[in-house]
Short mmCIF file of C-alpha atoms in Angstrom, two decimals:
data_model
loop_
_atom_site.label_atom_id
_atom_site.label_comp_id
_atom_site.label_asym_id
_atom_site.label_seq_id
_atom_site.Cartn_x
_atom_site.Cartn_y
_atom_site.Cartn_z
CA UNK V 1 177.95 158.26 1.77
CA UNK V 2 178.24 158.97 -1.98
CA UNK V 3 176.56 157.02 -4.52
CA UNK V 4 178.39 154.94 -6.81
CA UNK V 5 179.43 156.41 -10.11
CA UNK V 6 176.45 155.96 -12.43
CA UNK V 7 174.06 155.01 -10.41
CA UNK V 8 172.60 158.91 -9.75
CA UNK V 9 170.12 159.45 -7.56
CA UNK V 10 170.17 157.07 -5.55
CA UNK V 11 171.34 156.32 -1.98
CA UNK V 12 173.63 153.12 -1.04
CA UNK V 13 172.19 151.13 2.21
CA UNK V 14 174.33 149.54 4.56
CA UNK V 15 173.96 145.56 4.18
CA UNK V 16 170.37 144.85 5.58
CA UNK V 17 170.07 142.41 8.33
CA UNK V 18 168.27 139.51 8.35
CA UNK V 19 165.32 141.36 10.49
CA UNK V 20 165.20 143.68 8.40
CA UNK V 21 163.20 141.75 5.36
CA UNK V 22 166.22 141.15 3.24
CA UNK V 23 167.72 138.04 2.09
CA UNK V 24 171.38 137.48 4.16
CA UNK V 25 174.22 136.66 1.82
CA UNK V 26 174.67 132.77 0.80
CA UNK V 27 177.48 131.54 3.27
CA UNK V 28 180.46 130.00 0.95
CA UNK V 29 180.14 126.00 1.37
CA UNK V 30 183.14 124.00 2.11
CA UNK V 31 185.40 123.44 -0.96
CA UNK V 32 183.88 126.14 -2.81
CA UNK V 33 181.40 124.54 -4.69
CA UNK V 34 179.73 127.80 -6.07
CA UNK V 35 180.84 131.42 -6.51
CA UNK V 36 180.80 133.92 -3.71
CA UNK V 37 177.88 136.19 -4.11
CA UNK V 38 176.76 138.93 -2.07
CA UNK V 39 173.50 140.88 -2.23
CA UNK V 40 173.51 145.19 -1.75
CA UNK V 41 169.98 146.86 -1.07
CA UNK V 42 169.14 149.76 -2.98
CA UNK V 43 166.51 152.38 -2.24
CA UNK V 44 165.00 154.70 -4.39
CA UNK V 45 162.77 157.50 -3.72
CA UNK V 46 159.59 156.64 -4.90
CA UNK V 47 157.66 159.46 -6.55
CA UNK V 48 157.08 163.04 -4.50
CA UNK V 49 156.48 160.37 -1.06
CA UNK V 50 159.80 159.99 0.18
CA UNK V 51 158.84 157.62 2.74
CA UNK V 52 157.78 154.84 0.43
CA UNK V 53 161.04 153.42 -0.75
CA UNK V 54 161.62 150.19 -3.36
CA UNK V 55 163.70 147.84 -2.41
CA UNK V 56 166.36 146.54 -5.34
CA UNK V 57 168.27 143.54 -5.14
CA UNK V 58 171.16 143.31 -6.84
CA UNK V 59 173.78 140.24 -6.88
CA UNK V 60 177.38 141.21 -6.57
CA UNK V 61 179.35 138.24 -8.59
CA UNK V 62 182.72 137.63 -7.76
CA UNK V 63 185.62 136.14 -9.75
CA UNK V 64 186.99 133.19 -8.18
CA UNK V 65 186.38 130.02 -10.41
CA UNK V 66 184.31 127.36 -8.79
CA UNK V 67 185.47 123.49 -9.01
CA UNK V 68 183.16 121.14 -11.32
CA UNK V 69 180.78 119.19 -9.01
CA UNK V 70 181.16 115.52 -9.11
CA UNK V 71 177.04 114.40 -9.05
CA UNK V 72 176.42 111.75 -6.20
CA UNK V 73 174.40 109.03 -7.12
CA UNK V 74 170.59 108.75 -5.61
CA UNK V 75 169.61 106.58 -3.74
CA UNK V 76 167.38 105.26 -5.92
CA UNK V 77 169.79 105.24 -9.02
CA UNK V 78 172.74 104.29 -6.66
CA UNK V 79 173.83 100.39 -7.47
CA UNK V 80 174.31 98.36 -4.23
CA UNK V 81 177.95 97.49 -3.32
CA UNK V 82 178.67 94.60 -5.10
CA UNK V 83 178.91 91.66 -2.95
CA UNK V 84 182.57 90.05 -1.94
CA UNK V 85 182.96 87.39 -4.74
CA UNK V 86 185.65 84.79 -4.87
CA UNK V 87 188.45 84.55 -7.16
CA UNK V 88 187.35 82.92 -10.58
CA UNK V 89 189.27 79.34 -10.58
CA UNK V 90 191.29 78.63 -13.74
CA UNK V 91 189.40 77.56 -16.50
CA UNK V 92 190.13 73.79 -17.42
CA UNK V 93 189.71 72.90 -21.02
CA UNK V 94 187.74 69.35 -20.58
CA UNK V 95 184.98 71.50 -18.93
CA UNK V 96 182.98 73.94 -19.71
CA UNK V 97 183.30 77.46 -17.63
CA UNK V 98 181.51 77.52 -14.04
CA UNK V 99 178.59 79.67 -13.88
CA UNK V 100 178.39 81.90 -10.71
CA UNK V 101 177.69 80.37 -7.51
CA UNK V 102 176.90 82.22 -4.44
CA UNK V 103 178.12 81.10 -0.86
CA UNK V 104 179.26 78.16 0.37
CA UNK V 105 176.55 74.91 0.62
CA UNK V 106 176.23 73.29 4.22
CA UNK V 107 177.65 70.22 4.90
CA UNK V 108 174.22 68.53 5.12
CA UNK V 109 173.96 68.80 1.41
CA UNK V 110 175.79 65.44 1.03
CA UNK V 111 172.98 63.66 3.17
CA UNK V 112 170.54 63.28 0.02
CA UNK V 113 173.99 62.09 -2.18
CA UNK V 114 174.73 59.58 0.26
CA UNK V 115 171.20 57.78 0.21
CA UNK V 116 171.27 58.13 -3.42
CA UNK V 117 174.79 56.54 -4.17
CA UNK V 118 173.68 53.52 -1.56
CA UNK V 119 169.94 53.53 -3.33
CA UNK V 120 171.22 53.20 -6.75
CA UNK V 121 173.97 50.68 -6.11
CA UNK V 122 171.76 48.57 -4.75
CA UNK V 123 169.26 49.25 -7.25
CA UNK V 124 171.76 48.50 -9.82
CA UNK V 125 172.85 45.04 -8.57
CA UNK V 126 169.29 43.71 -7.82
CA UNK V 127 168.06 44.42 -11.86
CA UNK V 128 171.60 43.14 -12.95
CA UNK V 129 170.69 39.67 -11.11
CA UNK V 130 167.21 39.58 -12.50
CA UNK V 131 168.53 40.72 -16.04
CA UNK V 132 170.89 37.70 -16.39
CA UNK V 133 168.04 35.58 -14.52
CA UNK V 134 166.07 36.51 -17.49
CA UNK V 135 168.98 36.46 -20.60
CA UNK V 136 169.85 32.88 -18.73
CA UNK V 137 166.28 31.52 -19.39
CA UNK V 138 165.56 33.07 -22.49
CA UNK V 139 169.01 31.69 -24.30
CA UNK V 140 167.97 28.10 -22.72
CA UNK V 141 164.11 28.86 -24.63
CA UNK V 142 165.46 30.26 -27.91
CA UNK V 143 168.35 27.89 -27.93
CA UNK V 144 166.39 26.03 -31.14
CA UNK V 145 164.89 28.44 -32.69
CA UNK V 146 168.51 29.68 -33.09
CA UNK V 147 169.59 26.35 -34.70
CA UNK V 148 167.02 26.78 -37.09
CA UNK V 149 167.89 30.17 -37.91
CA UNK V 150 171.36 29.04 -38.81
CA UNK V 151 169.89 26.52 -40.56
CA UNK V 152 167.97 28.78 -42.78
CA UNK V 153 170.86 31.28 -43.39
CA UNK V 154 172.95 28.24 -45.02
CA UNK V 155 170.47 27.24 -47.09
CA UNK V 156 169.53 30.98 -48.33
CA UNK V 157 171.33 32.54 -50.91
CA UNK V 158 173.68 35.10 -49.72
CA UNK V 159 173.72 38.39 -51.01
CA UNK V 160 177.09 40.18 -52.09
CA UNK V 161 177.60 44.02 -51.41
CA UNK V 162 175.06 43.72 -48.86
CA UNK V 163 175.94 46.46 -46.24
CA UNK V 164 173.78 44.86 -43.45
CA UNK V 165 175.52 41.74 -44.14
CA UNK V 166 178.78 43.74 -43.33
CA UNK V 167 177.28 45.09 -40.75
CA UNK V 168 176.62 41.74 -38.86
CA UNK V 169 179.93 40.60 -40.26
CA UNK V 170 181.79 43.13 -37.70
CA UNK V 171 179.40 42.95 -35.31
CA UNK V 172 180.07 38.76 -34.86
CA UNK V 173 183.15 39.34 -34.70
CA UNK V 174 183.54 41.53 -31.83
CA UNK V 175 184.23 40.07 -28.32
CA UNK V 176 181.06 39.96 -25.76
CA UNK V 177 182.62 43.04 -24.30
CA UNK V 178 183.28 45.06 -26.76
CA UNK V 179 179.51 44.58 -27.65
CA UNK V 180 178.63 45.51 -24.38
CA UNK V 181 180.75 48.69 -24.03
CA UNK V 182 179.33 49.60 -27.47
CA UNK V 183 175.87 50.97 -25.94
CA UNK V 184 177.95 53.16 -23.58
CA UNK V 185 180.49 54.11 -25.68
CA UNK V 186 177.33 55.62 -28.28
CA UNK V 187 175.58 57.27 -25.11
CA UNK V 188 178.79 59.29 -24.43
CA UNK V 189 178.90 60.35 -27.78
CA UNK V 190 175.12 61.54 -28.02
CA UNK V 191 175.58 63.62 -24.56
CA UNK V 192 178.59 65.17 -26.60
CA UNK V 193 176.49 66.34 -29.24
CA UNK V 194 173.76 67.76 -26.78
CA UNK V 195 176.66 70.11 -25.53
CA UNK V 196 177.21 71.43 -29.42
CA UNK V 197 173.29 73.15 -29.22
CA UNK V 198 173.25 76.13 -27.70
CA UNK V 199 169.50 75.88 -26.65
CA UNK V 200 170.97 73.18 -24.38
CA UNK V 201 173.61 74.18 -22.69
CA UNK V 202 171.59 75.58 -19.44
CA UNK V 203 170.67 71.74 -19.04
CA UNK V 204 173.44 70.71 -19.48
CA UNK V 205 174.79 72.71 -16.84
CA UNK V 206 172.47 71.42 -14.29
CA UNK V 207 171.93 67.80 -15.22
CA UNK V 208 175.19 66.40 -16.62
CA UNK V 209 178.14 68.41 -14.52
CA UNK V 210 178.23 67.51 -10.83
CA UNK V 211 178.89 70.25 -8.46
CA UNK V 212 177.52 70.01 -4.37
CA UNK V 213 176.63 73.82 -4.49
CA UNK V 214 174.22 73.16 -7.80
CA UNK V 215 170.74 72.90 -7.88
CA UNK V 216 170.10 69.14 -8.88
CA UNK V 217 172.64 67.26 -6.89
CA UNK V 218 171.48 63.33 -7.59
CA UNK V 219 170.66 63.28 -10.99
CA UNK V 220 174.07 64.33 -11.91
CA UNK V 221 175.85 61.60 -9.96
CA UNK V 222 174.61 59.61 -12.80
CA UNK V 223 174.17 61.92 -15.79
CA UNK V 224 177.55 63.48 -15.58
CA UNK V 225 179.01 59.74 -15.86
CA UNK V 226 177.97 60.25 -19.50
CA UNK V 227 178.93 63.74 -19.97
CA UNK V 228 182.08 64.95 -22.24
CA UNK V 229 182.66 69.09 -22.79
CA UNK V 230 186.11 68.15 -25.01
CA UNK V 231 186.49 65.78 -28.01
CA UNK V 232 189.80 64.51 -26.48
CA UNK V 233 188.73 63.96 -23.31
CA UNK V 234 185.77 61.95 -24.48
CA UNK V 235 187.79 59.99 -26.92
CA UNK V 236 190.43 59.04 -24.35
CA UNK V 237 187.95 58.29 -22.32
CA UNK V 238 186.42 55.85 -24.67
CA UNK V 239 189.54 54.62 -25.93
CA UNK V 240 191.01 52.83 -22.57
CA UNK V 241 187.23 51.73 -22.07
CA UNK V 242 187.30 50.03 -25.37
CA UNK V 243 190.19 48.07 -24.36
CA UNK V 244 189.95 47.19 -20.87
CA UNK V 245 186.31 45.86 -22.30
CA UNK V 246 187.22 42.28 -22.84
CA UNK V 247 188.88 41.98 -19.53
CA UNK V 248 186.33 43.51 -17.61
CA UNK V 249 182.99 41.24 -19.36
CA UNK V 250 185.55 37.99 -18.93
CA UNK V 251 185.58 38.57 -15.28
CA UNK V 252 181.68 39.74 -13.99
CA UNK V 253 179.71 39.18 -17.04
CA UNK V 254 177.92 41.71 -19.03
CA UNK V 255 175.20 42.05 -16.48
CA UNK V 256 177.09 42.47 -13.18
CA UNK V 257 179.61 44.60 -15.00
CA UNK V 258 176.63 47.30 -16.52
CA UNK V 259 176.29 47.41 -12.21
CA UNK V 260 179.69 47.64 -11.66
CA UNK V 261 180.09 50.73 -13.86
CA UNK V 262 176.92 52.71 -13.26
CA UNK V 263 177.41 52.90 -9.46
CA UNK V 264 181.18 53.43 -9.46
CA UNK V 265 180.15 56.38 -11.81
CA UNK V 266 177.86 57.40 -8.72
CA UNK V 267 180.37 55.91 -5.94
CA UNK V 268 183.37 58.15 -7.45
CA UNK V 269 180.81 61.57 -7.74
CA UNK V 270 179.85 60.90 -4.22
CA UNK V 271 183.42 61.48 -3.35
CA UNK V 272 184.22 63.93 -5.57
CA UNK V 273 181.35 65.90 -3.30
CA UNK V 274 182.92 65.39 -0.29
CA UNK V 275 186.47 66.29 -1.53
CA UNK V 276 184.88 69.99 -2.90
CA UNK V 277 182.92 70.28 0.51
CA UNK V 278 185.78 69.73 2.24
CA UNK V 279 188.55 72.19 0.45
CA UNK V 280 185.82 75.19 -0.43
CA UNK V 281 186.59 74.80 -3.96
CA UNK V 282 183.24 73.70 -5.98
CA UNK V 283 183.97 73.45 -9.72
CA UNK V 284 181.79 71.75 -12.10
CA UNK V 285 182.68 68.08 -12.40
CA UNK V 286 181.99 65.46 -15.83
CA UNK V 287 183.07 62.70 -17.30
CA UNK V 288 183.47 58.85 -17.79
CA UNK V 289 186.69 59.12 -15.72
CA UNK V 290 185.60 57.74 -11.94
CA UNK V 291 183.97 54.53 -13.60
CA UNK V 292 186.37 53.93 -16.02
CA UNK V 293 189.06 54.04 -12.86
CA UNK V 294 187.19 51.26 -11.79
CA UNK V 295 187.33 49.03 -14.40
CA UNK V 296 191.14 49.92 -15.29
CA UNK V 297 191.97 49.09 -11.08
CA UNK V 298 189.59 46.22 -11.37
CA UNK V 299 191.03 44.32 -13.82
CA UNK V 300 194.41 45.72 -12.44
CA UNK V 301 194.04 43.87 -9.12
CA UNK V 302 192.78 40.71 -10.85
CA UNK V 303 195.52 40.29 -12.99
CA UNK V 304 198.32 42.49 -11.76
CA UNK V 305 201.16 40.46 -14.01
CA UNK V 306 199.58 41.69 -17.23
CA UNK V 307 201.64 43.55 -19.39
CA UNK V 308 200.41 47.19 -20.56
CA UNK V 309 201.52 49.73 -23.09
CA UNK V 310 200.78 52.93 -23.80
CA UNK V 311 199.17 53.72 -27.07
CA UNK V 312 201.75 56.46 -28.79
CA UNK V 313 204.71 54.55 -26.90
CA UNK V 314 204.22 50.91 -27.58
CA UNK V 315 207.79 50.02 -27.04
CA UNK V 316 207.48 51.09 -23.31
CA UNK V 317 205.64 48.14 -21.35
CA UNK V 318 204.65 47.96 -17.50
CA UNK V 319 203.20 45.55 -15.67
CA UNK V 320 199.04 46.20 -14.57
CA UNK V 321 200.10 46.10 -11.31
CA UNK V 322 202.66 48.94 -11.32
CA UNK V 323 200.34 50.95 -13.36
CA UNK V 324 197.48 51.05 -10.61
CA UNK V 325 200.27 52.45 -8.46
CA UNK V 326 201.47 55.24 -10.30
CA UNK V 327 197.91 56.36 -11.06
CA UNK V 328 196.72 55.88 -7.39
CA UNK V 329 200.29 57.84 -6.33
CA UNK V 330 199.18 60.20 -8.84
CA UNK V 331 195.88 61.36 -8.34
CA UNK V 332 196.70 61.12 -4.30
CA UNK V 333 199.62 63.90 -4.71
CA UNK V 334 196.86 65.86 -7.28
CA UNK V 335 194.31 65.50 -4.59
CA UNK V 336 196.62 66.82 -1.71
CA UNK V 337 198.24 69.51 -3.65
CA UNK V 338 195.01 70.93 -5.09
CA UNK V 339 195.73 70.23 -8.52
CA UNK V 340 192.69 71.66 -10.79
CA UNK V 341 193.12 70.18 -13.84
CA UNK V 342 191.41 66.63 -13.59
CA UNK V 343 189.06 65.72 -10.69
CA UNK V 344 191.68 63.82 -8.70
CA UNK V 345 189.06 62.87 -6.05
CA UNK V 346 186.57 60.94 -8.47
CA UNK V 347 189.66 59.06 -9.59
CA UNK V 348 190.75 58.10 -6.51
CA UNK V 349 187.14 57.34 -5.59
CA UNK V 350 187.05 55.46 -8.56
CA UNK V 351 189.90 53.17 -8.14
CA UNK V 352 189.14 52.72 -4.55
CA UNK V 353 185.81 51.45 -5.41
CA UNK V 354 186.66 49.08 -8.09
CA UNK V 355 189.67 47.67 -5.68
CA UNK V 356 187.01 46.86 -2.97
CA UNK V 357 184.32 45.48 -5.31
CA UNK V 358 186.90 42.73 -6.96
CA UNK V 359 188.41 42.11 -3.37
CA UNK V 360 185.15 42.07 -1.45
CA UNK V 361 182.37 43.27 -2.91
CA UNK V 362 181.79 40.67 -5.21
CA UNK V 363 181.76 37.61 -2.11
CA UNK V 364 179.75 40.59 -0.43
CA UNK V 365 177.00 41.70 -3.18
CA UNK V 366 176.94 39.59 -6.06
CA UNK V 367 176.94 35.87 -4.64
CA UNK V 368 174.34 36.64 -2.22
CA UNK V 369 171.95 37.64 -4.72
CA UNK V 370 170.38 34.46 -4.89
CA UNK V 371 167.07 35.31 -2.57
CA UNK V 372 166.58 38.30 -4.83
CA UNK V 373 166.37 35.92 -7.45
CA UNK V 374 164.52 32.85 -5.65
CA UNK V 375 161.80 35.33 -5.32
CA UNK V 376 161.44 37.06 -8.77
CA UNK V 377 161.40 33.36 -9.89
CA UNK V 378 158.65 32.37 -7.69
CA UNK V 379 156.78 35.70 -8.57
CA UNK V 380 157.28 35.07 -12.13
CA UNK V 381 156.12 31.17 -11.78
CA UNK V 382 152.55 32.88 -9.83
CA UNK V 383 151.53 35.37 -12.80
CA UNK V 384 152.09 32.75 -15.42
CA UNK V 385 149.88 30.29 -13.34
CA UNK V 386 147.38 33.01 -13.00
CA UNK V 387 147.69 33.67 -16.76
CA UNK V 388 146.55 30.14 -17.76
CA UNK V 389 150.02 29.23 -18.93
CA UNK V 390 152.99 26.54 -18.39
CA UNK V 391 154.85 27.26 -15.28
CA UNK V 392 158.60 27.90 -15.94
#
């Protein structure tokens, strides 16, 4: 066989096998990841002992062009396939946007909910019947020292440009609910400015919005009662509370109503669970809107002849009665056509609730609160005996 051109003196080999000692030729992969390369042996006589012969390797390179490699992943750099996540719900503007929730909660989430709502409703009644026990017996004991104080404010000279005096001025001449709602109405307002820091809002998110697949589920029953995201929503809010005030005190009483609205804010959140259990769709919940439903169906069903307007379209009167229909019609057809916007289920809740309580609850609850108070009374009557004072 004659020796390539250039390469004098020395002898080509047929390719070695792979008994032989030299390396076979790399087998082309599948797609052609690398260049096709084959390997020729050389020999060369070594020096006047022909028999000794050095092996050469040489690499043959071919031309073809080899596709880029695309570089897998490791396994340990690899990210894990991303779990199947639901469709992000449409962000409502009175709340603020959902964090992420994983999975779905069991039903038996709503067990501790339950015990709470029925806890704290009771809870609420019994210190609203010892709280007017109490303001009842301590107007009857400071009923002369108040004649004396009016008395002495006669008699004193009065002070012009005083801004207290003002300030006492207004505050006399407010009704005994609009004095009441005044407490709630500043609560509301100091939750709203918690939700302005930014070093809050992570406890905000778990105290004061309601959701069944949170963390804290009771607390927020409550909490989120007080609990405003939006300046409008708040100040509606606060607005129809302001003026369904008067009605509202007239009918319970400051003390029975303060127990009226804290546990129909708990009564309406309960449902409001139960309605996101039972659709799949858990968004976080807040707002004065469930308790306030009870108060405006409340006074509704009490006086169903009174005449109602709506504030930017005072021209257009309706009648209470008809009112509490269209909302009730309203917030049934939101609750049934999965409606996002407003949380048709603590409305409904709400209105339900305050229906009941002015139909039955109030014969049920409030007029048999009497042993509740016999006993406080004779408690009371004990420690002040004990104390070495005059029995009440």
């Amino acid at each position: 066989m004659a020796a390539p051109p250039g390469r004098a003196g020395l002898r080509q080999f047929p390719r070695p096998r792979p008994q032989d000692g030299c390396r076979p030729p790399r087998k082309r992969s599948a797609g052609g990841e690398a260049p096709k390369m084959a390997w020729w042996c050389w020999a060369r006589a070594a020096g006047p002992r022909a028999h000794r012969l050095t092996v050469l390797l040489e690499p043959r390179r071919g031309f073809r062009r080899a596709r880029p490699r695309t570089e897998e992943p490791t396994p340990a750099t690899a990210e894990p396939p991303a779990a199947e996540a639901r469709p992000a719900p449409p962000r409502r503007s009175l709340c603020p946007p959902p964090p992420a929730r994983a999975g779905r909660p069991p039903a038996r989430r709503l067990v501790r909910p339950l015990l709470f709502a029925v806890g704290f409703t009771g809870t609420a009644f019994g210190a609203a019947a010892i709280w007017q026990y109490e303001a009842l017996k301590a107007r009857v004991q400071t009923y002369f020292e108040g004649a004396r104080a009016d008395w002495l404010d006669r008699i004193r000279p009065q002070k012009r440009g005083d801004f207290r005096k003002q300030v006492n001025s207004w505050w006399n001449n407010l009704t005994e609910g609009q004095r009441t709602v005044t407490g709630i109405i500043a609560a509301n307002v100091f939750v709203f400015c918690l939700w302005r820091l930014p070093g809050m809002r992570r406890i905000m998110f778990t105290y004061f919005t309601s959701d069944p697949s949170s963390r804290a589920l009771c607390s927020p029953m409550l909490l989120s009662t007080f609990s405003h995201f939006s300046l409008f929503h708040m100040a509606a809010n606060m607005y129809v509370l302001w003026s369904f005030s008067s009605s509202i005190v007239s009918l319970l009483g400051c003390e029975q109503f303060i127990a009226v609205y804290l546990s129909a804010g708990v009564v309406s959140t309960f449902v409001s669970y139960v309605a996101k259990m039972a659709t799949g769709k858990f968004e976080p919940s807040l707002g004065a809107s469930g308790a306030i439903m009870t108060v405006l169906a409340a006074v509704c069903t009490k006086m169903p002849e009174a005449k109602l307007a709506i504030i930017f379209l005072p021209m257009f009167t309706f009648t209470a009665g008809s009112a509490l229909k269209a909302i009730i019609a309203f917030d049934t057809a939101g609750l049934a056509l999965g409606w996002r916007f407003f949380d048709h289920a603590a409305h409904l809740g709400g209105a339900l609730f305050g229906m009941w309580y002015v139909t039955y609850g109030h014969e049920l609850i409030w007029k048999n609160r009497e042993p509740l108070v016999k006993a406080w009374h004779e408690m009371r009557t004990k420690n002040t005996g004990k104390g070495g004072g005059r029995p009440n």
